[in-house]
Amino acid sequence: MTAADSKTKYWIEIRVEYQQAPEDWAPYLALFQTFGISNTTQFDNPPAIIGYLYESPSTEDLIKQIEIEFLEKGATQVLLNRVPEEDWSNAWREFFKPKRIGKHWLIQPSWEPAQPLPTDRVITLDPGQAFGTGEHATTAMCLQLLETIDLTDKLIADIGCGSGILSVASCLAGAKEVCAVDSDEVAVDVALQNAEMNQVDYQTLLGAGFDVLSSERTFDLVISNIISAVLIQLSPEVYQRVKPGGHWIMSGIIEQHWPDVKSAAEEVGFKFIEMRQEGEWVAAIFSR
Ligand SMILES: C[S@@+](CC[C@H](N)C(=O)[O-])C[C@H]1O[C@@H](n2cnc3c(N)ncnc32)[C@H](O)[C@@H]1O
């Protein structure tokens, strides 16, 4: 290995193949997420799921576990491909395609513009290494739930903003002010770039939950697509931060955790309005 090689960082492309496309990809996507595999895409023909894992000293052991787990759960083979970091951003890009979600949203990669209809609200994204292309059911359901309320002139907090997709959507739907918060520095940078790309203006902040927002700040809407445990933990503070008459849109909930998440929200005072489910993923909207 040359000196230059030793500096090269790699992503491992993991391609899990199946004989037949499952009726529901959600459990397989969830399993990828459990292993920290990102930028996941599934294909029905030929049936496969592909994602990327950043190579580290523990990757070899992790990959052994991944292989065992997926082969036990019906995969026909697990193929690995080492992708140098400089090629990675192009490698996964070919899987992110324009997509329509809900009544009005058209999500398009910045490198592959689609043909919008006059009624479309177009979100242009380069998600980089952040979560949030709209491909995942948890994001898509948030976009659908955003269409159920009037966001005109509203103050919104997007906690766990990832690529900024929901913050961009909120601005395009007429929000007055949006705070996009994420605990991951990369996501915060990406969210800022995506605000610029869509010519919308929102604040991007690095923090966990509401810790970077002064305690007086309250919102008409809090959106949080984060895992169930964090939603439960955040419930009391979300209630403090949502104005009376305001809403909480939550997502990222695996079906079996939904009763606990719903109880946590109701216990602090939220009123349940509606839930959506895609595969094993649940999203919901509550009012205060
Ligand atoms: C599933 S992604 C959602 C991204 C985007 N909002 C979407 O809907 O596609 C969850 C994001 O929440 C962030 N996150 C996790 N826990 C958090 C916390 N306690 N506070 C803020 N961000 C958090 C993660 O870094 C990740 O970017």
Tab-separated table of C-alpha atoms and ligand atoms in Angstrom:
chain	number	residue	atom	x	y	z
A	1	MET	CA	0.000	0.000	0.000
A	2	THR	CA	1.397	3.413	-0.957
A	3	ALA	CA	1.353	6.463	1.330
A	4	ALA	CA	-1.470	7.932	-0.791
A	5	ASP	CA	-3.509	4.700	-0.431
A	6	SER	CA	-3.220	4.714	3.332
A	7	LYS	CA	-4.925	8.139	3.399
A	8	THR	CA	-7.809	7.055	1.191
A	9	LYS	CA	-11.087	6.553	3.078
A	10	TYR	CA	-13.593	4.034	1.834
A	11	TRP	CA	-17.300	3.322	1.900
A	12	ILE	CA	-18.499	-0.256	1.679
A	13	GLU	CA	-21.379	-0.648	-0.758
A	14	ILE	CA	-23.584	-3.438	0.569
A	15	ARG	CA	-25.932	-5.012	-1.943
A	16	VAL	CA	-28.343	-7.586	-0.542
A	17	GLU	CA	-30.137	-9.622	-3.202
A	18	TYR	CA	-33.408	-11.525	-3.015
A	19	GLN	CA	-35.139	-14.132	-5.169
A	20	GLN	CA	-38.405	-12.176	-4.983
A	21	ALA	CA	-39.168	-8.605	-3.949
A	22	PRO	CA	-40.864	-8.680	-0.537
A	23	GLU	CA	-44.359	-7.207	-0.283
A	24	ASP	CA	-42.950	-4.663	2.153
A	25	TRP	CA	-39.345	-3.431	2.147
A	26	ALA	CA	-39.711	-1.581	5.449
A	27	PRO	CA	-38.316	-4.317	7.762
A	28	TYR	CA	-35.269	-4.670	5.494
A	29	LEU	CA	-34.733	-0.907	5.420
A	30	ALA	CA	-35.069	-0.880	9.212
A	31	LEU	CA	-32.443	-3.615	9.482
A	32	PHE	CA	-30.060	-1.589	7.303
A	33	GLN	CA	-30.654	1.389	9.583
A	34	THR	CA	-29.946	-0.738	12.682
A	35	PHE	CA	-26.494	-1.479	11.291
A	36	GLY	CA	-25.839	2.201	10.540
A	37	ILE	CA	-25.995	1.625	6.772
A	38	SER	CA	-26.925	4.888	5.049
A	39	ASN	CA	-28.202	6.127	1.687
A	40	THR	CA	-30.317	3.035	1.283
A	41	THR	CA	-32.345	2.305	-1.851
A	42	GLN	CA	-34.460	-0.711	-2.701
A	43	PHE	CA	-35.186	-2.150	-6.159
A	44	ASP	CA	-37.996	-4.481	-7.153
A	45	ASN	CA	-36.405	-5.706	-10.342
A	46	PRO	CA	-34.043	-7.407	-9.786
A	47	PRO	CA	-34.965	-7.437	-6.074
A	48	ALA	CA	-32.166	-5.901	-4.030
A	49	ILE	CA	-31.433	-3.369	-1.358
A	50	ILE	CA	-28.280	-1.249	-1.472
A	51	GLY	CA	-26.694	0.975	1.140
A	52	TYR	CA	-23.334	2.311	2.278
A	53	LEU	CA	-21.263	1.840	5.406
A	54	TYR	CA	-18.315	4.063	6.191
A	55	GLU	CA	-15.253	1.844	6.630
A	56	SER	CA	-13.737	1.763	10.108
A	57	PRO	CA	-11.690	-0.730	12.155
A	58	SER	CA	-14.922	-2.426	13.291
A	59	THR	CA	-16.373	-2.774	9.776
A	60	GLU	CA	-15.105	-6.307	9.174
A	61	ASP	CA	-16.942	-7.722	12.213
A	62	LEU	CA	-20.026	-5.700	11.436
A	63	ILE	CA	-20.136	-7.005	7.876
A	64	LYS	CA	-19.950	-10.596	9.121
A	65	GLN	CA	-22.988	-9.895	11.327
A	66	ILE	CA	-24.796	-8.199	8.453
A	67	GLU	CA	-24.180	-11.174	6.171
A	68	ILE	CA	-25.434	-13.651	8.772
A	69	GLU	CA	-28.494	-11.581	9.603
A	70	PHE	CA	-29.591	-10.982	5.999
A	71	LEU	CA	-28.922	-14.509	4.753
A	72	GLU	CA	-30.917	-15.866	7.713
A	73	LYS	CA	-33.755	-13.522	6.781
A	74	GLY	CA	-34.147	-14.762	3.207
A	75	ALA	CA	-31.495	-12.938	1.144
A	76	THR	CA	-29.907	-14.998	-1.638
A	77	GLN	CA	-26.566	-13.194	-1.457
A	78	VAL	CA	-24.777	-10.219	0.055
A	79	LEU	CA	-22.330	-8.473	-2.290
A	80	LEU	CA	-19.708	-6.009	-1.081
A	81	ASN	CA	-17.899	-3.317	-3.024
A	82	ARG	CA	-15.263	-0.995	-1.584
A	83	VAL	CA	-15.827	2.526	-2.900
A	84	PRO	CA	-13.188	5.253	-2.364
A	85	GLU	CA	-14.698	8.258	-0.601
A	86	GLU	CA	-14.135	10.531	-3.579
A	87	ASP	CA	-16.261	8.214	-5.775
A	88	TRP	CA	-18.909	7.515	-3.147
A	89	SER	CA	-20.881	10.721	-3.635
A	90	ASN	CA	-21.384	9.717	-7.261
A	91	ALA	CA	-21.971	6.025	-6.514
A	92	TRP	CA	-25.164	6.533	-4.483
A	93	ARG	CA	-26.411	9.431	-6.581
A	94	GLU	CA	-27.554	7.144	-9.358
A	95	PHE	CA	-30.160	5.670	-6.971
A	96	PHE	CA	-31.811	8.986	-5.970
A	97	LYS	CA	-34.461	9.766	-8.569
A	98	PRO	CA	-37.192	12.429	-8.812
A	99	LYS	CA	-40.220	11.410	-6.793
A	100	ARG	CA	-43.760	12.708	-6.212
A	101	ILE	CA	-45.067	12.585	-2.658
A	102	GLY	CA	-48.504	13.521	-1.299
A	103	LYS	CA	-50.640	15.933	-3.320
A	104	HIS	CA	-48.056	18.522	-4.297
A	105	TRP	CA	-44.494	17.568	-3.465
A	106	LEU	CA	-41.997	16.842	-6.193
A	107	ILE	CA	-38.575	15.939	-4.825
A	108	GLN	CA	-35.770	16.148	-7.335
A	109	PRO	CA	-32.042	15.549	-7.002
A	110	SER	CA	-30.088	18.700	-7.779
A	111	TRP	CA	-28.254	16.821	-10.554
A	112	GLU	CA	-31.427	15.439	-12.203
A	113	PRO	CA	-34.199	18.036	-12.465
A	114	ALA	CA	-37.682	16.687	-13.233
A	115	GLN	CA	-40.539	18.200	-15.256
A	116	PRO	CA	-42.764	19.934	-12.681
A	117	LEU	CA	-46.523	20.322	-13.107
A	118	PRO	CA	-47.953	23.791	-12.432
A	119	THR	CA	-49.377	22.516	-9.111
A	120	ASP	CA	-46.083	20.989	-7.912
A	121	ARG	CA	-44.125	22.290	-4.953
A	122	VAL	CA	-40.606	21.433	-6.005
A	123	ILE	CA	-37.904	20.534	-3.460
A	124	THR	CA	-34.429	20.309	-4.954
A	125	LEU	CA	-31.952	18.367	-2.864
A	126	ASP	CA	-28.401	17.247	-2.581
A	127	PRO	CA	-28.617	15.160	0.617
A	128	GLY	CA	-24.881	14.425	0.729
A	129	GLN	CA	-24.325	12.193	3.747
A	130	ALA	CA	-27.463	13.404	5.551
A	131	PHE	CA	-30.718	11.466	5.860
A	132	GLY	CA	-33.723	12.757	3.943
A	133	THR	CA	-34.335	12.287	0.220
A	134	GLY	CA	-38.023	11.455	0.584
A	135	GLU	CA	-37.290	7.858	-0.437
A	136	HIS	CA	-37.829	6.673	3.129
A	137	ALA	CA	-41.417	6.190	4.327
A	138	THR	CA	-40.756	8.161	7.532
A	139	THR	CA	-39.933	11.307	5.535
A	140	ALA	CA	-42.647	10.769	2.935
A	141	MET	CA	-45.323	10.500	5.649
A	142	CYS	CA	-44.117	13.766	7.249
A	143	LEU	CA	-44.483	15.490	3.891
A	144	GLN	CA	-48.010	14.091	3.580
A	145	LEU	CA	-48.926	15.207	7.109
A	146	LEU	CA	-47.511	18.686	6.427
A	147	GLU	CA	-50.190	18.975	3.725
A	148	THR	CA	-52.951	18.464	6.316
A	149	ILE	CA	-52.362	21.792	8.088
A	150	ASP	CA	-52.092	25.414	7.011
A	151	LEU	CA	-48.469	26.540	7.441
A	152	THR	CA	-48.981	30.115	6.258
A	153	ASP	CA	-47.041	32.506	8.515
A	154	LYS	CA	-46.355	29.762	11.049
A	155	LEU	CA	-43.272	29.344	13.288
A	156	ILE	CA	-41.817	25.876	12.906
A	157	ALA	CA	-39.089	23.796	14.576
A	158	ASP	CA	-37.717	20.855	12.578
A	159	ILE	CA	-35.907	18.784	15.203
A	160	GLY	CA	-33.643	16.230	13.498
A	161	CYS	CA	-33.663	18.107	10.192
A	162	GLY	CA	-31.234	15.795	8.333
A	163	SER	CA	-30.966	17.085	4.757
A	164	GLY	CA	-33.422	19.882	5.586
A	165	ILE	CA	-36.125	18.389	3.369
A	166	LEU	CA	-38.959	19.123	5.840
A	167	SER	CA	-37.653	22.622	6.558
A	168	VAL	CA	-37.565	23.413	2.845
A	169	ALA	CA	-41.087	21.982	2.516
A	170	SER	CA	-42.309	24.135	5.425
A	171	CYS	CA	-40.889	27.286	3.852
A	172	LEU	CA	-42.411	26.441	0.466
A	173	ALA	CA	-45.766	25.916	2.219
A	174	GLY	CA	-45.636	29.488	3.539
A	175	ALA	CA	-44.040	29.233	7.002
A	176	LYS	CA	-42.833	32.532	8.418
A	177	GLU	CA	-39.824	31.161	10.286
A	178	VAL	CA	-38.243	27.703	10.487
A	179	CYS	CA	-35.538	26.468	12.874
A	180	ALA	CA	-33.751	23.380	11.549
A	181	VAL	CA	-31.872	21.561	14.325
A	182	ASP	CA	-29.731	18.446	14.108
A	183	SER	CA	-27.248	16.772	16.435
A	184	ASP	CA	-25.083	15.846	13.449
A	185	GLU	CA	-22.779	18.551	12.123
A	186	VAL	CA	-22.840	17.113	8.609
A	187	ALA	CA	-26.649	17.308	8.516
A	188	VAL	CA	-26.597	20.936	9.663
A	189	ASP	CA	-24.210	21.879	6.823
A	190	VAL	CA	-26.247	19.941	4.268
A	191	ALA	CA	-29.510	21.509	5.502
A	192	LEU	CA	-28.020	24.967	5.059
A	193	GLN	CA	-26.862	24.182	1.530
A	194	ASN	CA	-30.301	22.851	0.668
A	195	ALA	CA	-31.942	26.053	1.959
A	196	GLU	CA	-29.745	28.024	-0.420
A	197	MET	CA	-30.431	25.615	-3.267
A	198	ASN	CA	-34.196	26.094	-2.836
A	199	GLN	CA	-33.877	29.859	-2.277
A	200	VAL	CA	-35.616	29.629	1.072
A	201	ASP	CA	-34.405	31.004	4.333
A	202	TYR	CA	-34.304	29.082	7.604
A	203	GLN	CA	-32.036	28.941	10.608
A	204	THR	CA	-29.789	25.863	10.902
A	205	LEU	CA	-28.539	24.910	14.360
A	206	LEU	CA	-26.320	22.182	15.774
A	207	GLY	CA	-27.904	20.764	18.923
A	208	ALA	CA	-29.871	17.979	20.543
A	209	GLY	CA	-33.605	18.441	20.926
A	210	PHE	CA	-34.344	22.063	21.837
A	211	ASP	CA	-31.118	22.712	23.757
A	212	VAL	CA	-29.891	25.374	21.331
A	213	LEU	CA	-33.195	27.246	21.253
A	214	SER	CA	-33.756	29.782	23.998
A	215	SER	CA	-36.399	28.616	26.472
A	216	GLU	CA	-38.831	31.391	25.490
A	217	ARG	CA	-39.083	30.211	21.907
A	218	THR	CA	-42.366	28.507	21.114
A	219	PHE	CA	-43.694	27.216	17.806
A	220	ASP	CA	-46.929	26.630	15.915
A	221	LEU	CA	-45.531	23.316	14.727
A	222	VAL	CA	-42.761	20.960	15.810
A	223	ILE	CA	-41.773	18.262	13.313
A	224	SER	CA	-39.522	15.455	14.430
A	225	ASN	CA	-38.654	12.394	12.407
A	226	ILE	CA	-36.442	10.685	14.998
A	227	ILE	CA	-36.497	7.274	16.674
A	228	SER	CA	-39.245	6.403	19.179
A	229	ALA	CA	-37.032	6.558	22.283
A	230	VAL	CA	-36.026	10.150	21.499
A	231	LEU	CA	-39.635	11.132	20.730
A	232	ILE	CA	-40.748	9.747	24.096
A	233	GLN	CA	-37.920	11.531	25.887
A	234	LEU	CA	-38.677	14.818	24.091
A	235	SER	CA	-42.473	14.711	24.676
A	236	PRO	CA	-42.619	16.993	27.773
A	237	GLU	CA	-40.398	19.601	26.151
A	238	VAL	CA	-42.226	19.479	22.837
A	239	TYR	CA	-45.430	20.223	24.788
A	240	GLN	CA	-43.762	23.270	26.384
A	241	ARG	CA	-42.553	24.443	22.975
A	242	VAL	CA	-45.816	24.070	21.026
A	243	LYS	CA	-48.227	27.010	21.325
A	244	PRO	CA	-51.819	26.246	22.351
A	245	GLY	CA	-53.652	25.285	19.167
A	246	GLY	CA	-50.351	24.233	17.558
A	247	HIS	CA	-49.259	20.813	16.305
A	248	TRP	CA	-46.602	18.115	16.628
A	249	ILE	CA	-45.838	15.933	13.617
A	250	MET	CA	-43.776	12.926	14.629
A	251	SER	CA	-42.299	10.098	12.582
A	252	GLY	CA	-39.596	7.430	12.681
A	253	ILE	CA	-41.746	5.163	14.844
A	254	ILE	CA	-41.609	1.410	14.348
A	255	GLU	CA	-45.128	-0.036	14.618
A	256	GLN	CA	-44.546	-1.935	17.861
A	257	HIS	CA	-43.364	1.254	19.635
A	258	TRP	CA	-46.348	3.324	18.482
A	259	PRO	CA	-48.560	2.656	21.571
A	260	ASP	CA	-45.747	3.868	23.870
A	261	VAL	CA	-45.009	6.955	21.783
A	262	LYS	CA	-48.725	7.832	21.550
A	263	SER	CA	-49.162	7.398	25.338
A	264	ALA	CA	-46.124	9.580	26.036
A	265	ALA	CA	-47.547	12.371	23.855
A	266	GLU	CA	-51.026	12.100	25.372
A	267	GLU	CA	-49.715	11.934	28.933
A	268	VAL	CA	-48.063	15.335	28.563
A	269	GLY	CA	-51.288	16.799	27.141
A	270	PHE	CA	-51.245	16.377	23.340
A	271	LYS	CA	-54.457	15.395	21.545
A	272	PHE	CA	-54.092	12.696	18.887
A	273	ILE	CA	-55.409	13.718	15.459
A	274	GLU	CA	-54.272	11.205	12.871
A	275	MET	CA	-51.707	8.503	12.190
A	276	ARG	CA	-50.295	7.156	8.923
A	277	GLN	CA	-48.577	3.830	8.420
A	278	GLU	CA	-46.379	2.537	5.621
A	279	GLY	CA	-45.098	-0.971	6.171
A	280	GLU	CA	-43.967	-1.055	9.749
A	281	TRP	CA	-43.331	2.708	9.965
A	282	VAL	CA	-45.776	4.990	11.734
A	283	ALA	CA	-46.081	8.794	11.640
A	284	ALA	CA	-48.683	10.903	13.406
A	285	ILE	CA	-49.964	14.393	14.049
A	286	PHE	CA	-51.101	15.687	17.444
A	287	SER	CA	-52.499	19.034	18.499
A	288	ARG	CA	-52.038	20.989	21.681
B	1	LIG	C1	-34.442	9.990	10.325
B	1	LIG	S1	-33.464	11.423	10.166
B	1	LIG	C2	-34.697	12.576	9.611
B	1	LIG	C3	-34.185	13.576	8.624
B	1	LIG	C4	-35.260	14.434	7.966
B	1	LIG	N1	-35.922	15.286	8.943
B	1	LIG	C5	-36.298	13.560	7.277
B	1	LIG	O1	-37.445	13.539	7.725
B	1	LIG	O2	-35.947	12.886	6.298
B	1	LIG	C6	-33.209	11.847	11.856
B	1	LIG	C7	-32.240	12.978	12.085
B	1	LIG	O3	-32.325	13.336	13.456
B	1	LIG	C8	-31.032	13.611	13.968
B	1	LIG	N2	-31.155	13.418	15.413
B	1	LIG	C9	-31.203	12.273	16.118
B	1	LIG	N3	-31.407	12.528	17.428
B	1	LIG	C10	-31.485	13.879	17.554
B	1	LIG	C11	-31.696	14.790	18.656
B	1	LIG	N4	-31.868	14.333	19.892
B	1	LIG	N5	-31.724	16.109	18.405
B	1	LIG	C12	-31.553	16.588	17.148
B	1	LIG	N6	-31.343	15.789	16.079
B	1	LIG	C13	-31.330	14.461	16.280
B	1	LIG	C14	-30.130	12.661	13.199
B	1	LIG	O4	-28.804	13.149	13.164
B	1	LIG	C15	-30.786	12.629	11.825
B	1	LIG	O5	-30.229	13.593	10.963
